[in-house]
Short mmCIF file of C-alpha atoms in Angstrom, two decimals:
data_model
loop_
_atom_site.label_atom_id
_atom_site.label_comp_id
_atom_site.label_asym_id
_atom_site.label_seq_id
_atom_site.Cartn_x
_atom_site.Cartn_y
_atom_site.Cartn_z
CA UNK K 147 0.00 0.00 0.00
CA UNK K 148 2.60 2.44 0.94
CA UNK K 149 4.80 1.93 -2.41
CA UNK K 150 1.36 2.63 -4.61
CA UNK K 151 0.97 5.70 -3.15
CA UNK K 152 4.33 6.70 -3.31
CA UNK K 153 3.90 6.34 -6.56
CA UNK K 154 0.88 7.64 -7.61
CA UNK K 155 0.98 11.31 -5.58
CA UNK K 156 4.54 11.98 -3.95
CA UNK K 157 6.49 10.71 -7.14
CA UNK K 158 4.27 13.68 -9.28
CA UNK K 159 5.29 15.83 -7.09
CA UNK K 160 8.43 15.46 -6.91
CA UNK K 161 9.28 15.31 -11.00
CA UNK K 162 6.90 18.53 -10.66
CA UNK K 163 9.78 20.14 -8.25
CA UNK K 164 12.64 18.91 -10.12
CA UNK K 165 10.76 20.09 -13.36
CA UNK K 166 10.92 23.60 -11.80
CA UNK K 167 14.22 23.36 -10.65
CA UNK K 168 15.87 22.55 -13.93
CA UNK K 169 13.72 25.16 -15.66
CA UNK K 170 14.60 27.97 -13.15
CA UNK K 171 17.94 26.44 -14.03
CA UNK K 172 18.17 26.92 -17.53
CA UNK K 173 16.07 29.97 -17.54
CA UNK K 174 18.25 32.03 -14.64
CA UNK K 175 19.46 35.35 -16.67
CA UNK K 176 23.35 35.20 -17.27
CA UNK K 177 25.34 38.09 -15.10
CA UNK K 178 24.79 41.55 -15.98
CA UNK K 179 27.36 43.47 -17.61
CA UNK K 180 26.06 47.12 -16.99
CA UNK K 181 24.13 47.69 -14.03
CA UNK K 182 22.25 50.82 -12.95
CA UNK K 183 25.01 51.88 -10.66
CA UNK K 184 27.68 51.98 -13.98
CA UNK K 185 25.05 54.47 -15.00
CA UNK K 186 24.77 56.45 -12.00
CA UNK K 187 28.57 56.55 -12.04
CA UNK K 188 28.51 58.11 -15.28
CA UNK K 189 25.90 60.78 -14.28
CA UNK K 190 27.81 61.99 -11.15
CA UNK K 191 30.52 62.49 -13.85
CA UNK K 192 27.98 64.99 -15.36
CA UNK K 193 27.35 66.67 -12.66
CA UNK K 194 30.91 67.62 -12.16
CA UNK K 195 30.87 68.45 -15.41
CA UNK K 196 28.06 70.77 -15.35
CA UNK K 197 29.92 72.32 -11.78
CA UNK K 198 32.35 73.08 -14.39
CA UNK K 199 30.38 75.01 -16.95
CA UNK K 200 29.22 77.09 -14.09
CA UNK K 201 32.29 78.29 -13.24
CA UNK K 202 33.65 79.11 -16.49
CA UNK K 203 29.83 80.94 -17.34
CA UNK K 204 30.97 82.80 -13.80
CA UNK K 205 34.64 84.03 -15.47
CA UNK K 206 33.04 84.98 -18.68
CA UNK K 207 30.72 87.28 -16.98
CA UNK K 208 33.48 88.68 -14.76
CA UNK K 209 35.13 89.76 -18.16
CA UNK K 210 33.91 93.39 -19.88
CA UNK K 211 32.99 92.26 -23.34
CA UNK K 212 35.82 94.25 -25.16
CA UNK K 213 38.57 93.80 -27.42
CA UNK K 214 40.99 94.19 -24.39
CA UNK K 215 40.06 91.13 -23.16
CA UNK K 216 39.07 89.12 -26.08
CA UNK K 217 41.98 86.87 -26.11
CA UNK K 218 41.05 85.55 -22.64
CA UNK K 219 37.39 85.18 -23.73
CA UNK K 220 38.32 82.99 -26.63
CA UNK K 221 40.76 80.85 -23.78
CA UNK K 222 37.62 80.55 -21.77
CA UNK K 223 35.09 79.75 -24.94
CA UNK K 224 37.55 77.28 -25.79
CA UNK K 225 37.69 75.65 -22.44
CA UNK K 226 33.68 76.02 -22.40
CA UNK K 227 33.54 73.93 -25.80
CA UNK K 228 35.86 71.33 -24.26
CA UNK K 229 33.06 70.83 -21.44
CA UNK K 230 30.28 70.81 -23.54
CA UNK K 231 32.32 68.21 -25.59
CA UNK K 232 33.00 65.97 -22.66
CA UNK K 233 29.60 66.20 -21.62
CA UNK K 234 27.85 65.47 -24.92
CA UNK K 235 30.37 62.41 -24.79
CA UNK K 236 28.84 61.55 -21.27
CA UNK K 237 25.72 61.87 -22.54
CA UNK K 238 26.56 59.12 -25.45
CA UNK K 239 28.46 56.75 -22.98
CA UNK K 240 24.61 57.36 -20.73
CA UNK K 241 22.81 56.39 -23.84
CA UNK K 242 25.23 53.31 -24.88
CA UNK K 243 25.45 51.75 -21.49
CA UNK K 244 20.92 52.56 -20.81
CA UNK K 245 20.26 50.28 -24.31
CA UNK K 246 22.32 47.53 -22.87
CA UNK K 247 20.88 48.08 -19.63
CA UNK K 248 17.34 47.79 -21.28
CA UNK K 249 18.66 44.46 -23.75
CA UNK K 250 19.57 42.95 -20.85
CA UNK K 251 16.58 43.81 -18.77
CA UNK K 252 14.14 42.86 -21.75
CA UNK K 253 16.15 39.61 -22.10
CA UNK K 254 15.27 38.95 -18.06
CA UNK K 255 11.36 39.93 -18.76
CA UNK K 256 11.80 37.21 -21.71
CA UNK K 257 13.09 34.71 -19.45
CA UNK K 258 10.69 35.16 -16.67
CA UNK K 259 7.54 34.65 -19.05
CA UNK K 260 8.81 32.18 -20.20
CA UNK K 261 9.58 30.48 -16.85
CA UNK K 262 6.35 31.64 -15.58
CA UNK K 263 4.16 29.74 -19.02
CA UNK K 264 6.47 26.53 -18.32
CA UNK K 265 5.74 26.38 -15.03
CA UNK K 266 1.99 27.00 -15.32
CA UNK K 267 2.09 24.48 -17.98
CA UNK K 268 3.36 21.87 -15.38
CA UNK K 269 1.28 22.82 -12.76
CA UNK K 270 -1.51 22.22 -15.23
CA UNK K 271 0.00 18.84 -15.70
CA UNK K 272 -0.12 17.89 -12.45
CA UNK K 273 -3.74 18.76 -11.93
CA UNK K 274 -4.55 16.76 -14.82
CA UNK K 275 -1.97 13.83 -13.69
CA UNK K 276 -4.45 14.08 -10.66
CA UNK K 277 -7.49 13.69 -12.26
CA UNK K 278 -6.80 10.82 -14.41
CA UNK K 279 -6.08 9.00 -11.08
CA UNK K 280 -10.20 8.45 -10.77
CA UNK K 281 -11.79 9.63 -7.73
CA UNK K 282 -8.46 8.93 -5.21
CA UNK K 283 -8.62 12.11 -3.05
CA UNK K 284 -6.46 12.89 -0.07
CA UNK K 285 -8.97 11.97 2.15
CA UNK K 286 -10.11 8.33 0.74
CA UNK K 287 -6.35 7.75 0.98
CA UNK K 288 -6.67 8.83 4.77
CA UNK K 289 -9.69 6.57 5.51
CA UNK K 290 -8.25 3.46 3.79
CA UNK K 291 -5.82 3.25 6.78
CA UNK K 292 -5.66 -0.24 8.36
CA UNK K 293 -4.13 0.88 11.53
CA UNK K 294 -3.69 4.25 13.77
CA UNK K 295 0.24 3.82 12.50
CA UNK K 296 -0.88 3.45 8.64
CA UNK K 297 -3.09 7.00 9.22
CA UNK K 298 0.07 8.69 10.68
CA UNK K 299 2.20 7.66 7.15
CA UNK K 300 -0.71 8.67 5.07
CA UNK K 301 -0.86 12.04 6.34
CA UNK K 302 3.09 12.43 6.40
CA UNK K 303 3.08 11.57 2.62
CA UNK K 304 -0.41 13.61 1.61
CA UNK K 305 1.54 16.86 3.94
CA UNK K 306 4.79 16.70 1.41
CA UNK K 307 1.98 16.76 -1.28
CA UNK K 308 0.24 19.54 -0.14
CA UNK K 309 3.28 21.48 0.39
CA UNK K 310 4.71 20.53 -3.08
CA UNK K 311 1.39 21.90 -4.56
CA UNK K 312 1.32 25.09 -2.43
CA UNK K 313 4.96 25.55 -3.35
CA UNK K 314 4.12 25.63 -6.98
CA UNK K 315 1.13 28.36 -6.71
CA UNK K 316 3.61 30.48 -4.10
CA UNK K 317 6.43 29.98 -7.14
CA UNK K 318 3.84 31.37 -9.59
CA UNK K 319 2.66 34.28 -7.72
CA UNK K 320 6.20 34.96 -7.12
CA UNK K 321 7.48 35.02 -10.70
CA UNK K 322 4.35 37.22 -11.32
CA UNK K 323 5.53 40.24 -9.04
CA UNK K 324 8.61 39.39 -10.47
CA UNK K 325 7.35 40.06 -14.06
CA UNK K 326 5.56 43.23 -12.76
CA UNK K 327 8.44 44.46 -11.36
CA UNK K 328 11.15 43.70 -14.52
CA UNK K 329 8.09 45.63 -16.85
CA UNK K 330 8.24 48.43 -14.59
CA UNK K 331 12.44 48.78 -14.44
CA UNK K 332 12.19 48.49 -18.08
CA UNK K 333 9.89 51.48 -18.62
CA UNK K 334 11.45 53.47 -16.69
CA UNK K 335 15.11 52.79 -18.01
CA UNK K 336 13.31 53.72 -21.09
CA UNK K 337 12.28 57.06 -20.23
CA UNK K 338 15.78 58.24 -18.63
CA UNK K 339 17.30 56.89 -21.60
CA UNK K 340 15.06 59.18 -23.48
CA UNK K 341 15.56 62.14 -21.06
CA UNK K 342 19.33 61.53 -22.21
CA UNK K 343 18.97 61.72 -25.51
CA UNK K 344 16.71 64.80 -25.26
CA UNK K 345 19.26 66.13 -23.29
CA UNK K 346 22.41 65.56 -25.32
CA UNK K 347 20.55 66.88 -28.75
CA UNK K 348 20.22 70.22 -26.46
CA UNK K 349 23.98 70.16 -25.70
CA UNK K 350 24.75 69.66 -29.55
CA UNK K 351 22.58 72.71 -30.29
CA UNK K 352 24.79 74.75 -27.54
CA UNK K 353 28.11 73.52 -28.69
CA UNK K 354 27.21 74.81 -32.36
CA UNK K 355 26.37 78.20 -30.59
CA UNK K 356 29.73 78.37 -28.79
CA UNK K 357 31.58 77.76 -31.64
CA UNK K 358 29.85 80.62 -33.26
CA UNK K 359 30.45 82.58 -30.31
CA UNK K 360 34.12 81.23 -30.53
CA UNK K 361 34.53 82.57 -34.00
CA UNK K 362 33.17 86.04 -33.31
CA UNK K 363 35.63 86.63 -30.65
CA UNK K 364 38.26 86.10 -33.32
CA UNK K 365 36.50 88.28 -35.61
CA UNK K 366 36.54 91.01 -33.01
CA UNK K 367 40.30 90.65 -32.41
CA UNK K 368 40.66 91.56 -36.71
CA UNK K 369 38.33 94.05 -36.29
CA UNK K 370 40.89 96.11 -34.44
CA UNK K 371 44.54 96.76 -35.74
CA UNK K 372 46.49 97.74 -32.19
CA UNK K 373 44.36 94.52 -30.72
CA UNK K 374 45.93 92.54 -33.50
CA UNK K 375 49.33 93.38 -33.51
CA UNK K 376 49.28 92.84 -29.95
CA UNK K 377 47.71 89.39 -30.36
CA UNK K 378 50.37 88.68 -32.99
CA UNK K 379 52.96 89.34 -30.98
CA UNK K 380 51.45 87.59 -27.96
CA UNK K 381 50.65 84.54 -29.79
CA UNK K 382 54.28 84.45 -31.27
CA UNK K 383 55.90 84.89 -27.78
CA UNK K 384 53.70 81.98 -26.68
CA UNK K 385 54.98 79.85 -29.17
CA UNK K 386 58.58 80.51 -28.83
CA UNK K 387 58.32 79.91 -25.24
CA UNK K 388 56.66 75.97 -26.25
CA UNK K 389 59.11 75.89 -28.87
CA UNK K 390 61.39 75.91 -26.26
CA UNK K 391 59.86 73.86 -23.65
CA UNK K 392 59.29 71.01 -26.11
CA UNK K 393 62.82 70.82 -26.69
CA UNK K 394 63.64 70.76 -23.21
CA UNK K 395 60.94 67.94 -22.74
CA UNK K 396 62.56 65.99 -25.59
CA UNK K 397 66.19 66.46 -23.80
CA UNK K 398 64.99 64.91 -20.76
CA UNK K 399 62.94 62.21 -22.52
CA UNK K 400 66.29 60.93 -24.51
CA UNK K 401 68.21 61.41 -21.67
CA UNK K 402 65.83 58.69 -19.72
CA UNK K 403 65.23 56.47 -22.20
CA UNK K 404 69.41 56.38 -22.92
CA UNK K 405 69.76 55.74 -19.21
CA UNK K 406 67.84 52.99 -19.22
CA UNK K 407 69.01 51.35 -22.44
CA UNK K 408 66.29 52.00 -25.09
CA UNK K 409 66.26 53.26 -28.56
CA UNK K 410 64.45 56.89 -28.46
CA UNK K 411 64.58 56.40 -32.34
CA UNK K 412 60.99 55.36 -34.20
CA UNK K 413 60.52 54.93 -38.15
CA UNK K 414 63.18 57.76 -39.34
CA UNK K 415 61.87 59.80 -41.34
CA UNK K 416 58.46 57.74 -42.16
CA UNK K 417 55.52 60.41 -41.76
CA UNK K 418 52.17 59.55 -42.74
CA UNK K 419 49.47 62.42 -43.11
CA UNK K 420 47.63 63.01 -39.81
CA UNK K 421 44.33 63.57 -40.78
CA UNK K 422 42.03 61.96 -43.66
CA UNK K 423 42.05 65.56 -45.52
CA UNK K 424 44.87 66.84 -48.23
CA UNK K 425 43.99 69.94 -48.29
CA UNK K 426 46.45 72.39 -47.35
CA UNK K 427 44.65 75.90 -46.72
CA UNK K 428 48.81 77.40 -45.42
CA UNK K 429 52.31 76.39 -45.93
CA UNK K 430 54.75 76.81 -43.67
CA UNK K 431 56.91 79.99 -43.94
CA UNK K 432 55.53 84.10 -45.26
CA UNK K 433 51.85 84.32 -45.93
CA UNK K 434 49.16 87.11 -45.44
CA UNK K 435 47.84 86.79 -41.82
CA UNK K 436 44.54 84.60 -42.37
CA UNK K 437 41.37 86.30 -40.34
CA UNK K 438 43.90 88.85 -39.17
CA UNK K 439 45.06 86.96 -35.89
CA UNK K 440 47.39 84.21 -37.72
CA UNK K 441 50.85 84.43 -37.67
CA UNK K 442 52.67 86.16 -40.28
CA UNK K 443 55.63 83.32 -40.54
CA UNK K 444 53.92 80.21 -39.99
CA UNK K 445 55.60 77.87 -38.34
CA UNK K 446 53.55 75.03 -39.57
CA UNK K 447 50.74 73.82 -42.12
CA UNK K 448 47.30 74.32 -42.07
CA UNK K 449 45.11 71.08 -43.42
CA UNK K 450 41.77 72.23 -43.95
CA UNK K 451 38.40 70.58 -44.97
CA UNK K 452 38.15 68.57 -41.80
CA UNK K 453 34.97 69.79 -39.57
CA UNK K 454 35.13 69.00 -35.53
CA UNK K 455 34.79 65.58 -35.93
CA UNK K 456 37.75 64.03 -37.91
CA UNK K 457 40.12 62.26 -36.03
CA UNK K 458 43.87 63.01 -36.14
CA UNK K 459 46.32 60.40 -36.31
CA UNK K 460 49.89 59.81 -34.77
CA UNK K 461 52.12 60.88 -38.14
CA UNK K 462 54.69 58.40 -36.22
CA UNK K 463 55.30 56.56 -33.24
CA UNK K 464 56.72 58.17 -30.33
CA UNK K 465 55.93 59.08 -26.72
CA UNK K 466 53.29 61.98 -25.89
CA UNK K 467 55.65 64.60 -23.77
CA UNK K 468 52.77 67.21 -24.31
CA UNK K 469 48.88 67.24 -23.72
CA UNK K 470 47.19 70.56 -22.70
CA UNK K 471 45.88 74.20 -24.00
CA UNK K 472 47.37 77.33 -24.86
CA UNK K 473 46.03 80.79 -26.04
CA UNK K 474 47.92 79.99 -29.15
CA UNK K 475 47.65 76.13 -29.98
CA UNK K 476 44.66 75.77 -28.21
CA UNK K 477 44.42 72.20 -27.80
CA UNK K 478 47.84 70.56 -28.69
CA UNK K 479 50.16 67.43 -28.71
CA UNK K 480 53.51 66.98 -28.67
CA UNK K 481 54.62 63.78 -29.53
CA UNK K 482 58.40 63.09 -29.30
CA UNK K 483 59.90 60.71 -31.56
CA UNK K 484 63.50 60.51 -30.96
CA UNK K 485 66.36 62.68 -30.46
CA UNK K 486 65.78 66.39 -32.23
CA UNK K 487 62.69 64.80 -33.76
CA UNK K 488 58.88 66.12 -32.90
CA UNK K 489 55.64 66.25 -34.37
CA UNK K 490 52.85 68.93 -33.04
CA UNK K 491 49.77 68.85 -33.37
CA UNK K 492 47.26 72.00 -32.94
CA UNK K 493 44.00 73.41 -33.10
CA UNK K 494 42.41 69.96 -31.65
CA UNK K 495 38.53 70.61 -29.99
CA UNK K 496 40.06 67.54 -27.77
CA UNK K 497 42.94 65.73 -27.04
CA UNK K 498 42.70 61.61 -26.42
CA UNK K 499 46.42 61.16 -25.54
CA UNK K 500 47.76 61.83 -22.17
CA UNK K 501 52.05 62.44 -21.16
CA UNK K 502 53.79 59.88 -21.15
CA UNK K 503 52.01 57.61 -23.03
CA UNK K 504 53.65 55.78 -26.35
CA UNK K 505 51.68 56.25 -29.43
CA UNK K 506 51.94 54.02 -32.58
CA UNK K 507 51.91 55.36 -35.99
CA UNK K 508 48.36 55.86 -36.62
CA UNK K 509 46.72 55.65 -33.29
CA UNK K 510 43.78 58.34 -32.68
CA UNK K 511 45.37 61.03 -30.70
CA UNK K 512 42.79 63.80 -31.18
CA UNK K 513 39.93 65.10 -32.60
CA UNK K 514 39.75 68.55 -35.06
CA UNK K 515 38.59 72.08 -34.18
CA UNK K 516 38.89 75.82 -33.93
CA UNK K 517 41.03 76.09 -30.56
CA UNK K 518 42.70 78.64 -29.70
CA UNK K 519 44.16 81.39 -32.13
CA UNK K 520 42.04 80.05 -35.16
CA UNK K 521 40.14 81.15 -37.58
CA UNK K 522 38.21 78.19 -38.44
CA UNK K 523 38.52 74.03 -37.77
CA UNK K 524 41.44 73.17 -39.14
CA UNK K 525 44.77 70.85 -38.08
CA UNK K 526 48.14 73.22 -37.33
CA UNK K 527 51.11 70.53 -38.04
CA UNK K 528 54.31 70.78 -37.29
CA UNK K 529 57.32 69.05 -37.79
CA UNK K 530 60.95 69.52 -35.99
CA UNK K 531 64.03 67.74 -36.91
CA UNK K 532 67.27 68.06 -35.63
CA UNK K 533 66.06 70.92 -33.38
CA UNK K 534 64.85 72.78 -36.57
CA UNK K 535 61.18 73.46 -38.15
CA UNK K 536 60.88 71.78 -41.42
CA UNK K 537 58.02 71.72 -44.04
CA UNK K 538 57.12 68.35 -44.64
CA UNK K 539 55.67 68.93 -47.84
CA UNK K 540 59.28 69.77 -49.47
CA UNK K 541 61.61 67.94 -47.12
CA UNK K 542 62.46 64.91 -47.40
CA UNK K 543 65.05 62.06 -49.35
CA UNK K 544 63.33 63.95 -52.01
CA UNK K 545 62.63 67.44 -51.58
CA UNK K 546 59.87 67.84 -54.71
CA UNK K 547 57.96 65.45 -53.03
CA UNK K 548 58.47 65.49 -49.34
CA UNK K 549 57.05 63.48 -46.42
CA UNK K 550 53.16 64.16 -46.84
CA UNK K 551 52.46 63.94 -51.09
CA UNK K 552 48.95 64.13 -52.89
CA UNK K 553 47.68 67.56 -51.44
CA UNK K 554 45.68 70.19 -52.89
CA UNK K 555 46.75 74.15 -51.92
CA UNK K 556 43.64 75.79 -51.09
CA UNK K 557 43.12 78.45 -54.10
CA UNK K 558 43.44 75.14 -56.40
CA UNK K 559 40.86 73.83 -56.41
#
């Protein structure tokens, strides 16, 4: 007697449970690999960000709007642009990070139903499985007992029944707040991932009006003679005094890397051009001062037709021994490349390298812009060999050619 009724209610029950385990099993979502806290990490970043703007808003207003202090608006604007940047790049990481938030969190709301319909389905099975059993309910089984001991083991087995049955219904109810709850987390992710990408269209609208505000700053600076000589003069200084620390930076830099053995030499004399563009809008050497600020013997060349956006490539490898901003450069690189040998980079809206770090030939080490003294987005690049400026577009093992070949001169075409 006791083996038949093992057999006909506990052993249900118990391929019921281990049913349910093995689907809860297979159906458990895998680990999460952004959670709401990478998210909230990334706003706080924001918010620092935004602390930022205030403060340069705050200097901006401190400054009369004249020509007298134009220079140190543009420094500021400049510095403002960079913020907005960073933040409109927050904003995208925000955006990235909330659709993989919400694939994941879709994927668990997938899982869950689908636990939730297998398990119903089994729990249906088991009613049924009952059912076809005739008209054996727990309490017939009860009063078939031969003996007070036989009752005891009859209600012992029909408890773990009960329990198993209960335990299926508490399961259900369970995974059904659990499905509320996932639908809810979902919509919401939705919506601040919307509020973010509300948000960062609004930033791109203000960075377009800052660079506008950017560029009429320069435009007042021309609009003045004594203001630009003065800015010519200041700019130049600037740039002799880099000049200068670059080549002390390089000094040091060979000096290390001889001290500890290595070769500070990388590709001799193998350039490639540093952004996508060919178009050379200034040559290095006498020119007509472009927009009235620009120098009068550039130092450089100018590569034009490249937006904000394009990225600017290592010309060779070396090691980055400068990252930062100057009224001149705006945002520039140094990269160092052995001894006498640099490459600068200028003009950048923002810079991806930091000091120190060893760039390949071709690596991404910043992105195009209007920074500093400039009259429009554009890449200032410089080369230095043997302590000495040259132009790479006539220098060279052949000097018709040159390092960087297949430009256009603006005026060309």
């Amino acid at each position: 007697m006791r083996e038949r009724i093992v057999k006909r209610f506990l052993r249900p029950a118990l391929c019921l449970a281990l049913a349910v385990l093995c689907l809860a099993a297979d159906l458990s979502p895998a680990a999460a690999r952004v959670s709401q806290e990478d998210i909230d990490a990334l706003k706080g970043d924001a918010a620092d960000l935004k602390d930022q703007r205030k403060e340069l808003e705050s200097k901006l207003k401190s400054l009369a709007d004249d020509k007298s202090t134009a220079i140190e608006r543009k420094n500021i604007l400049d510095q403002q642009i960079a913020n907005t940047t960073s933040q409109i790049a927050n904003a995208e990481e925000q955006i990235a990070q909330y659709d993989q938030l919400i694939a994941q969190k879709e994927e668990e709301l997938r899982q869950a139903e689908a636990e939730e319909e297998a398990q119903y389905a089994l729990f249906c099975r088991r009613v049924r499985a009952m059912e076809e059993q005739g008209t054996i309910s727990y309490w017939s089984v009860l009063f078939k007992a031969d003996s007070f001991t036989d009752l005891l083991s009859r209600m012992d087995f029909i408890n773990e029944i009960m329990e198993a049955d209960q335990r299926v219904i508490d399961d259900l109810k369970a995974l059904q707040v659990r499905i509320d709850e996932a639908r809810t987390s979902l919509e919401g992710s939705r919506a601040e991932a919307q509020a973010v990408r509300d948000e960062l269209a609004a930033k791109k609208r203000e960075l377009d009006t800052q660079r506008a505000e950017a560029n009429k700053v320069i435009q007042q600076i021309a609009a003045a003679e004594e203001e630009t000589e003065a800015t010519l003069d200041e700019m130049e200084a600037e740039q002799k005094r880099i000049q200068q620390e670059i080549e002390r930076l390089n000094r040091e830099l060979q000096a290390q890397l001889a001290a500890e053995g290595k070769s500070s030499q990388s590709n001799p004399g193998g350039y490639i051009w540093p952004v996508n563009s060919r178009y050379i809008t200034s040559t290095m050497g006498g020119r007509s001062s472009p927009g009235g600020i620009g120098s009068t013997n550039h130092q450089g060349t100018d590569i034009g037709r490249v937006g904000y956006t394009s990225p600017i490539y290592a010309a060779k490898a070396g090691t980055v021994i400068v990252s930062q901003r100057s009224s001149s450069y705006g945002e520039y690189v140094v990269i160092s490349h052995g001894s006498g040998n640099t490459t600068l980079y200028g003009h950048m809206s923002s810079r991806k390298v930091s000091v120190g770090q060893y760039v390949n030939q071709g690596d991404v080490i910043g992105i195009t812009g209007s920074t500093g003294n400039s009259t429009g987005p554009h890449l200032h690049f410089e080369v230095v060999e043997n302590g000495r400026r040259v132009n790479p577009l006539s220098h060279g093992a052949d000097p018709k050619m040159g390092y960087l070949t297949g430009y256009t001169l603006s005026g060309t075409a």
